Amino acid sequence: VIVLFIGIFIGQPWIYFVFELTVLNGILVYMIIRHEAFSNRFYFQLQKQFGCEE
């Protein structure tokens, strides 16, 4: 929202869309990778603790 405000304030609202496509999507990819790694660790920890296998 801050980037959108700054972009509108300086008369260049397209800056927000570039920011969203680059920075925010980069953060999204990073968070997806982190979430998958956490989920795998948690899954294997539960398997080890309870001895469940699928």
PDB file of C-alpha atoms in Angstrom:
ATOM      1  CA  VAL A   1       0.000   0.000   0.000  1.00  0.00           C
ATOM      2  CA  ILE A   2       2.897   2.340   0.729  1.00  0.00           C
ATOM      3  CA  VAL A   3       4.369   1.755  -2.723  1.00  0.00           C
ATOM      4  CA  LEU A   4       0.957   2.367  -4.297  1.00  0.00           C
ATOM      5  CA  PHE A   5       0.606   5.630  -2.372  1.00  0.00           C
ATOM      6  CA  ILE A   6       4.066   6.782  -3.412  1.00  0.00           C
ATOM      7  CA  GLY A   7       3.402   5.848  -7.035  1.00  0.00           C
ATOM      8  CA  ILE A   8       0.134   7.776  -7.110  1.00  0.00           C
ATOM      9  CA  PHE A   9       1.688  10.712  -5.246  1.00  0.00           C
ATOM     10  CA  ILE A  10       4.438  11.115  -7.846  1.00  0.00           C
ATOM     11  CA  GLY A  11       2.020  10.501 -10.719  1.00  0.00           C
ATOM     12  CA  GLN A  12       3.405   7.097 -11.713  1.00  0.00           C
ATOM     13  CA  PRO A  13       0.879   4.449 -10.554  1.00  0.00           C
ATOM     14  CA  TRP A  14       2.452   1.820 -12.855  1.00  0.00           C
ATOM     15  CA  ILE A  15       5.328   1.593 -10.362  1.00  0.00           C
ATOM     16  CA  TYR A  16       3.077  -0.386  -8.019  1.00  0.00           C
ATOM     17  CA  PHE A  17       2.372  -3.021 -10.664  1.00  0.00           C
ATOM     18  CA  VAL A  18       6.070  -3.427 -11.412  1.00  0.00           C
ATOM     19  CA  PHE A  19       6.702  -3.704  -7.664  1.00  0.00           C
ATOM     20  CA  GLU A  20       3.969  -6.323  -7.355  1.00  0.00           C
ATOM     21  CA  LEU A  21       5.245  -8.366 -10.298  1.00  0.00           C
ATOM     22  CA  THR A  22       8.852  -8.380  -9.133  1.00  0.00           C
ATOM     23  CA  VAL A  23       9.225  -7.928  -5.386  1.00  0.00           C
ATOM     24  CA  LEU A  24       5.947  -9.364  -4.117  1.00  0.00           C
ATOM     25  CA  ASN A  25       6.058 -12.380  -6.444  1.00  0.00           C
ATOM     26  CA  GLY A  26       9.641 -13.012  -5.363  1.00  0.00           C
ATOM     27  CA  ILE A  27       8.505 -13.006  -1.743  1.00  0.00           C
ATOM     28  CA  LEU A  28       5.639 -15.347  -2.661  1.00  0.00           C
ATOM     29  CA  VAL A  29       8.002 -17.866  -4.270  1.00  0.00           C
ATOM     30  CA  TYR A  30      10.322 -17.685  -1.254  1.00  0.00           C
ATOM     31  CA  MET A  31       7.427 -18.254   1.174  1.00  0.00           C
ATOM     32  CA  ILE A  32       6.105 -21.215  -0.837  1.00  0.00           C
ATOM     33  CA  ILE A  33       9.540 -22.855  -0.758  1.00  0.00           C
ATOM     34  CA  ARG A  34       9.856 -22.231   2.994  1.00  0.00           C
ATOM     35  CA  HIS A  35       6.352 -23.577   3.630  1.00  0.00           C
ATOM     36  CA  GLU A  36       7.019 -26.759   1.675  1.00  0.00           C
ATOM     37  CA  ALA A  37      10.289 -27.336   3.544  1.00  0.00           C
ATOM     38  CA  PHE A  38       8.561 -26.789   6.890  1.00  0.00           C
ATOM     39  CA  SER A  39       5.709 -29.108   5.923  1.00  0.00           C
ATOM     40  CA  ASN A  40       8.132 -31.871   4.927  1.00  0.00           C
ATOM     41  CA  ARG A  41      10.085 -31.560   8.185  1.00  0.00           C
ATOM     42  CA  PHE A  42       6.866 -31.621  10.192  1.00  0.00           C
ATOM     43  CA  TYR A  43       5.550 -34.616   8.227  1.00  0.00           C
ATOM     44  CA  PHE A  44       8.722 -36.654   8.770  1.00  0.00           C
ATOM     45  CA  GLN A  45       8.817 -35.673  12.437  1.00  0.00           C
ATOM     46  CA  LEU A  46       5.252 -36.935  12.899  1.00  0.00           C
ATOM     47  CA  GLN A  47       6.075 -40.139  11.029  1.00  0.00           C
ATOM     48  CA  LYS A  48       9.084 -40.708  13.258  1.00  0.00           C
ATOM     49  CA  GLN A  49       7.188 -39.911  16.451  1.00  0.00           C
ATOM     50  CA  PHE A  50       4.079 -42.001  15.787  1.00  0.00           C
ATOM     51  CA  GLY A  51       5.517 -44.639  13.480  1.00  0.00           C
ATOM     52  CA  CYS A  52       2.897 -44.054  10.811  1.00  0.00           C
ATOM     53  CA  GLU A  53       3.694 -44.963   7.239  1.00  0.00           C
ATOM     54  CA  GLU A  54       1.698 -44.496   4.103  1.00  0.00           C
TER      55      GLU A  54
END
